[in-house]
Amino acid sequence: SFTGYLKNTAGNLLNYSDSESFLLGQDLNSTVMNIADYFFSENLEDINLSSIDTYNIAGCSSSTQAGYALKPNNSIGKISYVSGDGTVPFPSSDYLAIPANKKLYLKKASHAEMPSQADVRAVVLQILSDTPVTPTGNLKSNSSECDFHGKTLTWHSPVEVHIYDSQNRHTGPIENEGIERSIPGVDYEVLGHDKFVFLPTDGGENYHVVASGLEIGSFDLLISNNDNGTSGDTEVWNDVPITNTSAISFDISSASTPLNITVDSALIPASDTIPGNQSADLVPPVSLATATGTNGSNGWFTSNASITLSASDDNSGVLATKYSLDGGATFLTYSSPFVVSQEGISNIKYFSIDQAGNDEEQKTLQVKIDKNIPEINLTFDLGAENFVFSPSNPSTVTFSCGTTSCTALSQGGNQTMILFTKIVSGYNNTMQLNSISYNGVQTAFNQTTFKVRLFEKHDNLRDFDQTFTVQDLERLKINYFYHKDESKVTASLPGGGNSQQTFPGKKFLRLNTNQGQINNIIF
Protein backbone atom coordinates (compact mmCIF):
# COMPACT_ATOMS: atom_id res chain seq x y z
CA SER A 1 0.00 0.00 0.00
CA PHE A 2 1.05 3.62 -0.51
CA THR A 3 2.86 4.92 2.57
CA GLY A 4 3.74 8.34 1.22
CA TYR A 5 6.83 10.36 0.42
CA LEU A 6 5.61 13.86 1.29
CA LYS A 7 5.24 15.13 4.85
CA ASN A 8 3.08 18.14 5.58
CA THR A 9 4.00 20.87 8.08
CA ALA A 10 2.60 18.75 10.92
CA GLY A 11 5.04 15.97 10.02
CA ASN A 12 2.31 13.62 8.76
CA LEU A 13 2.67 11.65 5.54
CA LEU A 14 0.31 12.69 2.77
CA ASN A 15 -1.75 9.94 1.20
CA TYR A 16 -1.69 9.40 -2.56
CA SER A 17 -4.58 11.74 -3.30
CA ASP A 18 -3.17 14.59 -1.19
CA SER A 19 0.31 14.05 -2.65
CA GLU A 20 -1.11 14.22 -6.16
CA SER A 21 -3.00 17.44 -5.36
CA PHE A 22 0.12 19.03 -3.94
CA LEU A 23 2.31 18.08 -6.90
CA LEU A 24 -0.23 19.31 -9.44
CA GLY A 25 -0.40 22.55 -7.49
CA GLN A 26 3.31 23.08 -8.17
CA ASP A 27 2.74 23.44 -11.94
CA LEU A 28 4.22 20.01 -12.64
CA ASN A 29 3.56 18.02 -15.79
CA SER A 30 -0.01 16.72 -15.50
CA THR A 31 0.71 14.08 -18.16
CA VAL A 32 3.28 12.48 -15.85
CA MET A 33 0.73 12.47 -13.04
CA ASN A 34 -1.82 10.83 -15.32
CA ILE A 35 0.68 8.03 -16.04
CA ALA A 36 1.34 7.69 -12.32
CA ASP A 37 -2.41 7.49 -11.70
CA TYR A 38 -2.71 4.64 -14.18
CA PHE A 39 0.27 2.80 -12.70
CA PHE A 40 -1.01 3.26 -9.15
CA SER A 41 -4.48 2.05 -10.08
CA GLU A 42 -3.04 -1.32 -11.22
CA ASN A 43 -2.31 -2.26 -7.58
CA LEU A 44 0.94 -3.91 -8.61
CA GLU A 45 2.03 -4.18 -4.99
CA ASP A 46 -0.73 -6.73 -4.42
CA ILE A 47 0.08 -9.00 -7.35
CA ASN A 48 0.47 -12.63 -6.26
CA LEU A 49 3.63 -13.99 -7.86
CA SER A 50 3.70 -17.30 -5.98
CA SER A 51 2.92 -19.30 -9.13
CA ILE A 52 5.64 -17.60 -11.20
CA ASP A 53 9.34 -18.22 -10.91
CA THR A 54 10.29 -14.62 -10.18
CA TYR A 55 13.59 -12.99 -9.34
CA ASN A 56 14.00 -9.43 -8.16
CA ILE A 57 17.20 -7.39 -8.52
CA ALA A 58 17.05 -4.26 -6.37
CA GLY A 59 19.58 -1.48 -6.54
CA CYS A 60 20.93 -0.20 -3.25
CA SER A 61 23.66 1.78 -1.47
CA SER A 62 23.28 4.78 -3.78
CA SER A 63 21.80 7.93 -2.32
CA THR A 64 18.15 8.10 -3.34
CA GLN A 65 15.65 10.80 -2.57
CA ALA A 66 12.82 9.14 -0.69
CA GLY A 67 10.93 11.77 1.26
CA TYR A 68 10.13 15.46 1.21
CA ALA A 69 9.03 17.53 4.19
CA LEU A 70 7.12 20.73 3.50
CA LYS A 71 7.58 24.13 5.04
CA PRO A 72 4.48 26.08 6.13
CA ASN A 73 4.50 27.82 2.72
CA ASN A 74 4.36 24.37 1.04
CA SER A 75 7.86 24.62 -0.36
CA ILE A 76 10.23 21.70 0.22
CA GLY A 77 12.35 22.26 3.30
CA LYS A 78 13.99 18.86 3.77
CA ILE A 79 14.87 15.92 1.54
CA SER A 80 15.27 12.47 3.11
CA TYR A 81 17.76 10.04 1.59
CA VAL A 82 17.70 6.26 1.77
CA SER A 83 19.54 3.43 0.11
CA GLY A 84 18.45 2.81 -3.47
CA ASP A 85 19.58 3.02 -7.09
CA GLY A 86 19.49 6.83 -7.31
CA THR A 87 15.91 6.75 -8.61
CA VAL A 88 13.95 4.00 -6.87
CA PRO A 89 14.21 3.84 -3.05
CA PHE A 90 15.32 0.45 -1.76
CA PRO A 91 12.19 -0.10 0.38
CA SER A 92 10.13 0.16 -2.82
CA SER A 93 12.34 -1.97 -5.09
CA ASP A 94 12.62 -4.72 -2.44
CA TYR A 95 8.87 -4.83 -1.71
CA LEU A 96 7.95 -7.86 -3.86
CA ALA A 97 6.54 -10.79 -1.89
CA ILE A 98 8.80 -13.53 -3.22
CA PRO A 99 11.18 -15.91 -1.45
CA ALA A 100 14.34 -14.34 -0.01
CA ASN A 101 16.57 -16.61 -2.10
CA LYS A 102 15.08 -15.07 -5.25
CA LYS A 103 16.10 -11.55 -4.24
CA LEU A 104 19.43 -10.01 -5.29
CA TYR A 105 20.95 -6.63 -4.45
CA LEU A 106 23.22 -4.48 -6.59
CA LYS A 107 25.41 -2.18 -4.51
CA LYS A 108 26.32 1.32 -5.76
CA ALA A 109 23.62 0.91 -8.37
CA SER A 110 22.65 3.42 -11.02
CA HIS A 111 19.02 2.97 -12.07
CA ALA A 112 19.49 3.49 -15.80
CA GLU A 113 22.64 1.38 -15.98
CA MET A 114 21.49 -1.62 -13.93
CA PRO A 115 20.36 -3.80 -16.88
CA SER A 116 23.74 -3.43 -18.58
CA GLN A 117 25.86 -3.85 -15.46
CA ALA A 118 28.19 -6.85 -15.88
CA ASP A 119 27.28 -8.61 -12.60
CA VAL A 120 23.55 -8.21 -13.37
CA ARG A 121 23.91 -9.47 -16.94
CA ALA A 122 25.78 -12.55 -15.72
CA VAL A 123 23.00 -13.47 -13.29
CA VAL A 124 20.28 -12.82 -15.88
CA LEU A 125 22.02 -15.31 -18.19
CA GLN A 126 22.23 -17.83 -15.33
CA ILE A 127 18.51 -17.48 -14.69
CA LEU A 128 17.59 -17.81 -18.38
CA SER A 129 19.84 -20.85 -18.81
CA ASP A 130 18.43 -22.43 -15.64
CA THR A 131 21.84 -22.70 -14.02
CA PRO A 132 22.58 -21.98 -10.36
CA VAL A 133 22.46 -18.26 -9.58
CA THR A 134 25.85 -17.16 -8.31
CA PRO A 135 26.09 -13.39 -7.78
CA THR A 136 29.51 -11.79 -8.13
CA GLY A 137 31.10 -8.38 -7.64
CA ASN A 138 28.66 -5.73 -6.44
CA LEU A 139 25.67 -8.04 -6.82
CA LYS A 140 24.81 -9.54 -3.40
CA SER A 141 22.35 -12.06 -2.10
CA ASN A 142 21.90 -10.52 1.35
CA SER A 143 20.11 -7.21 1.96
CA SER A 144 22.46 -6.46 4.85
CA GLU A 145 24.98 -5.60 2.13
CA CYS A 146 22.83 -2.55 1.38
CA ASP A 147 23.81 -0.65 4.50
CA PHE A 148 23.90 3.03 3.69
CA HIS A 149 25.75 5.88 5.42
CA GLY A 150 26.46 9.51 4.64
CA LYS A 151 26.13 13.16 5.52
CA THR A 152 23.19 15.37 4.57
CA LEU A 153 23.80 19.09 4.07
CA THR A 154 20.74 21.35 4.00
CA TRP A 155 21.31 25.01 3.16
CA HIS A 156 18.59 27.61 3.54
CA SER A 157 20.42 30.54 2.11
CA PRO A 158 21.44 32.79 -0.77
CA VAL A 159 24.70 30.90 -1.35
CA GLU A 160 26.28 28.90 -4.16
CA VAL A 161 27.61 25.55 -2.94
CA HIS A 162 30.41 23.46 -4.47
CA ILE A 163 31.61 19.99 -3.38
CA TYR A 164 35.09 18.58 -4.08
CA ASP A 165 36.37 15.12 -3.21
CA SER A 166 39.95 14.00 -2.52
CA GLN A 167 40.52 13.55 -6.28
CA ASN A 168 39.35 17.12 -6.86
CA ARG A 169 36.26 15.93 -8.69
CA HIS A 170 33.46 18.49 -8.53
CA THR A 171 29.72 18.53 -7.95
CA GLY A 172 27.94 21.86 -8.06
CA PRO A 173 26.87 24.76 -10.28
CA ILE A 174 28.56 25.43 -13.60
CA GLU A 175 27.96 27.97 -16.35
CA ASN A 176 24.58 28.32 -18.07
CA GLU A 177 22.80 27.36 -14.84
CA GLY A 178 23.94 23.75 -15.14
CA ILE A 179 24.96 21.32 -12.39
CA GLU A 180 28.11 19.23 -12.74
CA ARG A 181 27.83 15.82 -11.07
CA SER A 182 31.32 14.37 -11.25
CA ILE A 183 31.57 12.84 -7.75
CA PRO A 184 30.06 9.33 -7.63
CA GLY A 185 27.18 8.92 -5.20
CA VAL A 186 26.81 12.62 -4.36
CA ASP A 187 23.27 13.93 -4.73
CA TYR A 188 22.82 17.68 -5.33
CA GLU A 189 19.49 19.47 -5.51
CA VAL A 190 18.67 23.18 -5.80
CA LEU A 191 15.17 24.45 -4.99
CA GLY A 192 15.10 28.25 -4.99
CA HIS A 193 17.53 29.50 -2.34
CA ASP A 194 17.57 26.03 -0.70
CA LYS A 195 20.30 23.51 -1.50
CA PHE A 196 20.18 19.82 -0.53
CA VAL A 197 23.35 17.72 -0.72
CA PHE A 198 24.01 14.10 0.18
CA LEU A 199 27.61 12.95 0.65
CA PRO A 200 28.16 9.18 0.85
CA THR A 201 30.74 8.17 3.46
CA ASP A 202 30.69 4.35 3.23
CA GLY A 203 34.08 4.37 1.50
CA GLY A 204 35.74 6.75 3.95
CA GLU A 205 35.69 9.64 1.46
CA ASN A 206 36.79 13.13 2.48
CA TYR A 207 35.04 16.16 1.03
CA HIS A 208 35.88 19.83 0.82
CA VAL A 209 32.84 22.13 0.76
CA VAL A 210 33.10 25.65 -0.63
CA ALA A 211 30.24 28.17 -0.75
CA SER A 212 30.03 31.80 -1.79
CA GLY A 213 27.50 34.46 -0.87
CA LEU A 214 25.11 35.61 -3.57
CA GLU A 215 23.62 38.61 -1.75
CA ILE A 216 23.64 40.42 1.56
CA GLY A 217 21.73 38.38 4.11
CA SER A 218 22.30 35.27 6.22
CA PHE A 219 22.31 31.51 5.82
CA ASP A 220 21.21 28.45 7.78
CA LEU A 221 23.12 25.19 7.47
CA LEU A 222 22.19 21.79 8.89
CA ILE A 223 24.66 18.88 8.69
CA SER A 224 23.12 15.53 9.63
CA ASN A 225 24.46 12.02 9.94
CA ASN A 226 22.51 9.51 7.86
CA ASP A 227 22.55 5.89 9.06
CA ASN A 228 20.62 3.59 6.74
CA GLY A 229 18.12 6.36 5.98
CA THR A 230 17.72 7.48 9.57
CA SER A 231 18.85 10.98 10.47
CA GLY A 232 21.27 11.17 13.37
CA ASP A 233 22.67 14.09 15.33
CA THR A 234 22.52 17.34 13.41
CA GLU A 235 24.80 20.36 13.69
CA VAL A 236 22.94 23.62 13.10
CA TRP A 237 24.34 26.99 12.01
CA ASN A 238 21.60 29.58 12.24
CA ASP A 239 21.40 33.06 10.68
CA VAL A 240 25.10 33.37 9.85
CA PRO A 241 25.50 36.83 8.25
CA ILE A 242 27.05 37.05 4.78
CA THR A 243 27.52 39.48 1.91
CA ASN A 244 27.63 38.94 -1.82
CA THR A 245 31.41 38.46 -1.53
CA SER A 246 31.47 36.09 1.44
CA ALA A 247 33.43 32.83 1.28
CA ILE A 248 32.44 29.77 3.32
CA SER A 249 34.41 26.53 3.59
CA PHE A 250 34.82 23.37 5.67
CA ASP A 251 35.90 19.73 5.39
CA ILE A 252 33.69 16.76 6.13
CA SER A 253 34.18 12.99 6.19
CA SER A 254 32.76 9.78 7.60
CA ALA A 255 34.84 10.28 10.72
CA SER A 256 34.01 13.92 11.40
CA THR A 257 31.36 16.57 11.15
CA PRO A 258 32.76 20.10 11.48
CA LEU A 259 32.08 21.86 14.76
CA ASN A 260 33.27 25.08 13.13
CA ILE A 261 33.00 26.40 9.61
CA THR A 262 35.06 29.20 8.12
CA VAL A 263 33.18 32.29 7.02
CA ASP A 264 35.32 35.12 5.64
CA SER A 265 38.36 33.76 7.52
CA ALA A 266 36.48 33.60 10.85
CA LEU A 267 35.67 30.32 12.59
CA ILE A 268 31.93 30.09 13.23
CA PRO A 269 30.80 27.40 15.70
CA ALA A 270 27.52 25.55 15.35
CA SER A 271 24.69 27.31 17.16
CA ASP A 272 23.22 24.02 18.32
CA THR A 273 23.33 20.22 18.08
CA ILE A 274 19.97 18.46 17.89
CA PRO A 275 18.94 14.80 17.69
CA GLY A 276 17.96 13.41 14.31
CA ASN A 277 14.20 13.35 14.90
CA GLN A 278 14.29 17.13 15.43
CA SER A 279 16.17 17.87 12.22
CA ALA A 280 12.91 17.37 10.30
CA ASP A 281 11.39 20.31 12.17
CA LEU A 282 10.39 22.85 9.52
CA VAL A 283 7.75 24.77 11.48
CA PRO A 284 9.06 27.93 13.17
CA PRO A 285 8.26 28.79 16.77
CA VAL A 286 5.36 31.01 17.79
CA SER A 287 6.18 34.11 19.85
CA LEU A 288 3.91 36.21 22.02
CA ALA A 289 4.56 39.72 23.32
CA THR A 290 2.76 41.46 26.17
CA ALA A 291 3.10 44.99 27.51
CA THR A 292 2.12 45.98 31.04
CA GLY A 293 1.94 49.36 32.73
CA THR A 294 -0.58 51.90 33.97
CA ASN A 295 -3.44 51.75 31.52
CA GLY A 296 -4.70 54.99 30.05
CA SER A 297 -7.27 55.17 27.29
CA ASN A 298 -7.36 54.01 23.68
CA GLY A 299 -4.58 51.47 24.26
CA TRP A 300 -2.13 53.99 25.74
CA PHE A 301 -0.06 53.61 28.88
CA THR A 302 0.41 56.58 31.19
CA SER A 303 3.61 55.06 32.61
CA ASN A 304 6.66 53.17 31.41
CA ALA A 305 5.75 49.80 29.87
CA SER A 306 7.32 46.46 30.74
CA ILE A 307 7.62 44.12 27.74
CA THR A 308 7.55 40.34 28.19
CA LEU A 309 8.28 37.96 25.31
CA SER A 310 7.54 34.24 25.28
CA ALA A 311 7.77 31.53 22.63
CA SER A 312 6.84 27.91 22.09
CA ASP A 313 7.88 25.33 19.51
CA ASP A 314 6.22 22.09 18.47
CA ASN A 315 9.36 20.00 17.94
CA SER A 316 12.99 20.93 18.40
CA GLY A 317 12.40 23.64 20.99
CA VAL A 318 13.11 27.37 21.08
CA LEU A 319 16.73 28.40 20.54
CA ALA A 320 16.34 32.15 21.04
CA THR A 321 13.92 35.05 20.87
CA LYS A 322 15.15 38.27 19.27
CA TYR A 323 13.78 41.79 19.53
CA SER A 324 14.48 45.28 18.24
CA LEU A 325 13.65 48.25 20.46
CA ASP A 326 13.83 50.82 17.69
CA GLY A 327 11.97 48.75 15.13
CA GLY A 328 15.16 48.62 13.07
CA ALA A 329 17.71 46.07 11.98
CA THR A 330 19.59 45.72 15.28
CA PHE A 331 18.17 42.75 17.17
CA LEU A 332 19.00 41.78 20.74
CA THR A 333 18.58 38.36 22.33
CA TYR A 334 15.72 38.35 24.82
CA SER A 335 16.49 37.07 28.31
CA SER A 336 14.11 38.90 30.66
CA PRO A 337 11.40 41.59 30.54
CA PHE A 338 12.62 45.02 29.48
CA VAL A 339 11.24 48.53 29.90
CA VAL A 340 10.15 50.99 27.25
CA SER A 341 10.16 54.54 28.57
CA GLN A 342 10.10 56.62 25.40
CA GLU A 343 6.92 58.60 25.01
CA GLY A 344 4.86 58.32 21.86
CA ILE A 345 4.44 55.23 19.71
CA SER A 346 7.22 52.63 19.70
CA ASN A 347 7.23 49.57 17.43
CA ILE A 348 8.91 46.55 19.02
CA LYS A 349 9.83 43.96 16.39
CA TYR A 350 10.40 40.41 17.59
CA PHE A 351 10.70 36.82 16.39
CA SER A 352 11.95 33.45 17.62
CA ILE A 353 14.24 30.77 16.21
CA ASP A 354 13.97 27.09 16.99
CA GLN A 355 16.89 24.73 17.46
CA ALA A 356 16.44 23.38 13.94
CA GLY A 357 17.15 26.85 12.55
CA ASN A 358 13.60 27.85 11.59
CA ASP A 359 13.06 31.61 11.87
CA GLU A 360 9.63 32.91 12.69
CA GLU A 361 8.30 35.77 10.58
CA GLN A 362 8.92 39.07 12.35
CA LYS A 363 6.04 40.38 14.41
CA THR A 364 5.44 43.91 15.69
CA LEU A 365 4.16 45.03 19.08
CA GLN A 366 3.02 48.65 19.14
CA VAL A 367 3.58 50.35 22.51
CA LYS A 368 1.96 53.73 23.12
CA ILE A 369 3.17 55.76 26.11
CA ASP A 370 1.85 59.14 27.26
CA LYS A 371 3.22 60.10 30.67
CA ASN A 372 2.84 63.88 30.43
CA ILE A 373 -0.17 65.47 32.06
CA PRO A 374 -1.38 68.47 30.01
CA GLU A 375 -0.78 72.03 31.18
CA ILE A 376 -2.97 75.03 30.36
CA ASN A 377 -2.18 78.57 29.17
CA LEU A 378 -4.18 81.74 29.76
CA THR A 379 -3.90 84.94 27.69
CA PHE A 380 -6.08 87.92 26.87
CA ASP A 381 -7.09 88.22 23.21
CA LEU A 382 -7.14 91.89 22.38
CA GLY A 383 -9.11 91.39 19.17
CA ALA A 384 -11.81 89.30 20.86
CA GLU A 385 -11.59 91.43 24.03
CA ASN A 386 -11.72 88.25 26.07
CA PHE A 387 -9.62 85.78 28.03
CA VAL A 388 -8.51 82.69 26.12
CA PHE A 389 -7.50 79.33 27.60
CA SER A 390 -5.46 76.86 25.51
CA PRO A 391 -3.49 73.62 26.05
CA SER A 392 0.29 73.82 26.17
CA ASN A 393 0.58 70.99 23.59
CA PRO A 394 -2.47 71.35 21.35
CA SER A 395 -1.41 68.71 18.78
CA THR A 396 -1.84 65.83 21.24
CA VAL A 397 -4.59 67.18 23.52
CA THR A 398 -8.37 67.39 23.30
CA PHE A 399 -9.44 70.69 24.87
CA SER A 400 -12.81 72.08 25.88
CA CYS A 401 -14.03 75.05 27.94
CA GLY A 402 -17.21 76.04 29.68
CA THR A 403 -18.14 79.14 31.63
CA THR A 404 -16.36 78.07 34.81
CA SER A 405 -13.88 75.38 33.77
CA CYS A 406 -11.60 74.11 31.01
CA THR A 407 -10.48 70.51 30.51
CA ALA A 408 -7.43 69.18 28.65
CA LEU A 409 -7.37 65.45 27.87
CA SER A 410 -4.20 63.87 26.47
CA GLN A 411 -4.31 61.03 23.92
CA GLY A 412 -3.29 58.62 26.65
CA GLY A 413 -6.08 59.70 29.00
CA ASN A 414 -4.26 62.13 31.32
CA GLN A 415 -6.71 64.86 32.34
CA THR A 416 -6.19 68.40 33.61
CA MET A 417 -9.07 70.63 34.71
CA ILE A 418 -8.83 74.28 35.72
CA LEU A 419 -11.68 76.02 37.57
CA PHE A 420 -12.13 79.78 37.32
CA THR A 421 -14.48 82.69 37.85
CA LYS A 422 -14.73 85.46 35.29
CA ILE A 423 -15.74 88.94 36.47
CA VAL A 424 -16.45 91.91 34.17
CA SER A 425 -16.92 95.37 35.62
CA GLY A 426 -16.84 98.36 33.27
CA TYR A 427 -13.44 98.52 31.63
CA ASN A 428 -12.08 95.87 34.03
CA ASN A 429 -11.96 92.19 33.13
CA THR A 430 -10.85 89.81 35.85
CA MET A 431 -10.11 86.10 35.61
CA GLN A 432 -9.94 84.54 39.04
CA LEU A 433 -8.19 81.15 39.01
CA ASN A 434 -9.65 78.90 41.68
CA SER A 435 -8.05 75.47 41.38
CA ILE A 436 -6.46 72.94 39.08
CA SER A 437 -6.73 69.12 39.14
CA TYR A 438 -4.46 66.54 37.55
CA ASN A 439 -6.13 63.17 36.98
CA GLY A 440 -8.59 64.04 39.76
CA VAL A 441 -6.06 65.31 42.32
CA GLN A 442 -7.02 68.94 43.02
CA THR A 443 -4.79 71.86 44.03
CA ALA A 444 -6.31 75.22 45.07
CA PHE A 445 -4.86 78.53 43.86
CA ASN A 446 -4.36 81.13 46.56
CA GLN A 447 -6.16 84.34 45.47
CA THR A 448 -4.70 84.22 41.98
CA THR A 449 -6.08 86.65 39.41
CA PHE A 450 -5.37 87.93 35.94
CA LYS A 451 -6.79 91.46 35.55
CA VAL A 452 -7.09 93.45 32.35
CA ARG A 453 -8.19 97.07 32.06
CA LEU A 454 -9.20 97.82 28.48
CA PHE A 455 -10.42 101.16 27.13
CA GLU A 456 -10.91 102.18 23.51
CA LYS A 457 -12.05 105.50 22.03
CA HIS A 458 -13.13 105.78 18.42
CA ASP A 459 -11.71 102.29 17.82
CA ASN A 460 -8.35 103.46 19.10
CA LEU A 461 -6.78 101.75 22.07
CA ARG A 462 -6.29 104.20 24.92
CA ASP A 463 -5.73 102.00 27.92
CA PHE A 464 -4.49 98.38 28.08
CA ASP A 465 -3.16 97.26 31.45
CA GLN A 466 -2.52 93.61 32.43
CA THR A 467 -1.86 92.54 35.99
CA PHE A 468 -1.01 89.17 37.53
CA THR A 469 -1.80 89.10 41.25
CA VAL A 470 -1.30 86.46 43.95
CA GLN A 471 -2.62 87.18 47.46
CA ASP A 472 -3.12 90.85 46.61
CA LEU A 473 0.54 91.10 45.60
CA GLU A 474 1.16 92.23 42.07
CA ARG A 475 3.64 89.76 40.62
CA LEU A 476 3.69 91.34 37.18
CA LYS A 477 2.08 94.35 35.54
CA ILE A 478 2.17 95.57 31.95
CA ASN A 479 1.05 99.13 31.17
CA TYR A 480 0.59 100.16 27.57
CA PHE A 481 1.10 103.86 26.68
CA TYR A 482 -0.72 104.44 23.43
CA HIS A 483 0.71 107.88 22.74
CA LYS A 484 4.26 106.45 22.79
CA ASP A 485 3.24 102.99 21.55
CA GLU A 486 5.30 101.32 24.22
CA SER A 487 4.79 98.96 27.14
CA LYS A 488 6.23 99.26 30.62
CA VAL A 489 6.72 95.99 32.49
CA THR A 490 6.91 96.06 36.27
CA ALA A 491 7.89 92.82 38.04
CA SER A 492 8.18 92.14 41.73
CA LEU A 493 11.54 90.79 42.88
CA PRO A 494 11.86 87.73 45.16
CA GLY A 495 13.68 89.69 47.88
CA GLY A 496 11.36 92.68 47.68
CA GLY A 497 11.12 95.71 45.46
CA ASN A 498 10.42 95.89 41.74
CA SER A 499 12.18 95.93 38.41
CA GLN A 500 10.98 97.91 35.42
CA GLN A 501 11.59 97.61 31.70
CA THR A 502 10.12 99.44 28.72
CA PHE A 503 9.51 97.79 25.34
CA PRO A 504 8.31 99.22 22.05
CA GLY A 505 4.80 98.25 20.96
CA LYS A 506 2.32 96.10 22.81
CA LYS A 507 3.44 93.31 25.15
CA PHE A 508 1.16 90.58 26.36
CA LEU A 509 1.02 88.50 29.51
CA ARG A 510 0.55 84.74 29.40
CA LEU A 511 0.02 82.54 32.44
CA ASN A 512 1.09 78.88 32.29
CA THR A 513 0.20 76.16 34.75
CA ASN A 514 3.12 73.98 35.81
CA GLN A 515 2.40 71.05 38.13
CA GLY A 516 -0.05 73.12 40.15
CA GLN A 517 1.98 76.34 40.06
CA ILE A 518 1.44 79.42 37.91
CA ASN A 519 4.24 80.87 35.79
CA ASN A 520 4.10 84.08 33.79
CA ILE A 521 5.59 84.85 30.39
CA ILE A 522 5.80 88.12 28.46
CA PHE A 523 5.53 87.96 24.68
PDB file of C-alpha atoms in Angstrom, residues 63 153 155 160-174 178-190 195-200 207-211:
ATOM      1  CA  SER A  63      21.796   7.935  -2.319  1.00  0.00           C
ATOM      2  CA  LEU A 153      23.801  19.087   4.066  1.00  0.00           C
ATOM      3  CA  TRP A 155      21.309  25.007   3.163  1.00  0.00           C
ATOM      4  CA  GLU A 160      26.284  28.901  -4.163  1.00  0.00           C
ATOM      5  CA  VAL A 161      27.607  25.551  -2.940  1.00  0.00           C
ATOM      6  CA  HIS A 162      30.412  23.457  -4.467  1.00  0.00           C
ATOM      7  CA  ILE A 163      31.608  19.993  -3.383  1.00  0.00           C
ATOM      8  CA  TYR A 164      35.094  18.577  -4.076  1.00  0.00           C
ATOM      9  CA  ASP A 165      36.367  15.118  -3.212  1.00  0.00           C
ATOM     10  CA  SER A 166      39.951  14.002  -2.521  1.00  0.00           C
ATOM     11  CA  GLN A 167      40.525  13.550  -6.276  1.00  0.00           C
ATOM     12  CA  ASN A 168      39.348  17.120  -6.860  1.00  0.00           C
ATOM     13  CA  ARG A 169      36.257  15.932  -8.694  1.00  0.00           C
ATOM     14  CA  HIS A 170      33.456  18.489  -8.534  1.00  0.00           C
ATOM     15  CA  THR A 171      29.717  18.533  -7.950  1.00  0.00           C
ATOM     16  CA  GLY A 172      27.937  21.864  -8.059  1.00  0.00           C
ATOM     17  CA  PRO A 173      26.874  24.757 -10.280  1.00  0.00           C
ATOM     18  CA  ILE A 174      28.564  25.432 -13.604  1.00  0.00           C
ATOM     19  CA  GLY A 178      23.938  23.754 -15.141  1.00  0.00           C
ATOM     20  CA  ILE A 179      24.957  21.323 -12.389  1.00  0.00           C
ATOM     21  CA  GLU A 180      28.108  19.229 -12.737  1.00  0.00           C
ATOM     22  CA  ARG A 181      27.827  15.817 -11.071  1.00  0.00           C
ATOM     23  CA  SER A 182      31.317  14.367 -11.248  1.00  0.00           C
ATOM     24  CA  ILE A 183      31.567  12.843  -7.752  1.00  0.00           C
ATOM     25  CA  PRO A 184      30.059   9.335  -7.631  1.00  0.00           C
ATOM     26  CA  GLY A 185      27.181   8.925  -5.203  1.00  0.00           C
ATOM     27  CA  VAL A 186      26.812  12.620  -4.360  1.00  0.00           C
ATOM     28  CA  ASP A 187      23.266  13.933  -4.725  1.00  0.00           C
ATOM     29  CA  TYR A 188      22.817  17.683  -5.328  1.00  0.00           C
ATOM     30  CA  GLU A 189      19.485  19.473  -5.513  1.00  0.00           C
ATOM     31  CA  VAL A 190      18.666  23.184  -5.799  1.00  0.00           C
ATOM     32  CA  LYS A 195      20.296  23.508  -1.497  1.00  0.00           C
ATOM     33  CA  PHE A 196      20.176  19.823  -0.533  1.00  0.00           C
ATOM     34  CA  VAL A 197      23.346  17.716  -0.719  1.00  0.00           C
ATOM     35  CA  PHE A 198      24.006  14.098   0.185  1.00  0.00           C
ATOM     36  CA  LEU A 199      27.615  12.952   0.650  1.00  0.00           C
ATOM     37  CA  PRO A 200      28.163   9.177   0.848  1.00  0.00           C
ATOM     38  CA  TYR A 207      35.041  16.159   1.028  1.00  0.00           C
ATOM     39  CA  HIS A 208      35.883  19.828   0.823  1.00  0.00           C
ATOM     40  CA  VAL A 209      32.844  22.127   0.755  1.00  0.00           C
ATOM     41  CA  VAL A 210      33.100  25.655  -0.635  1.00  0.00           C
ATOM     42  CA  ALA A 211      30.238  28.166  -0.753  1.00  0.00           C
TER      43      ALA A 211
END
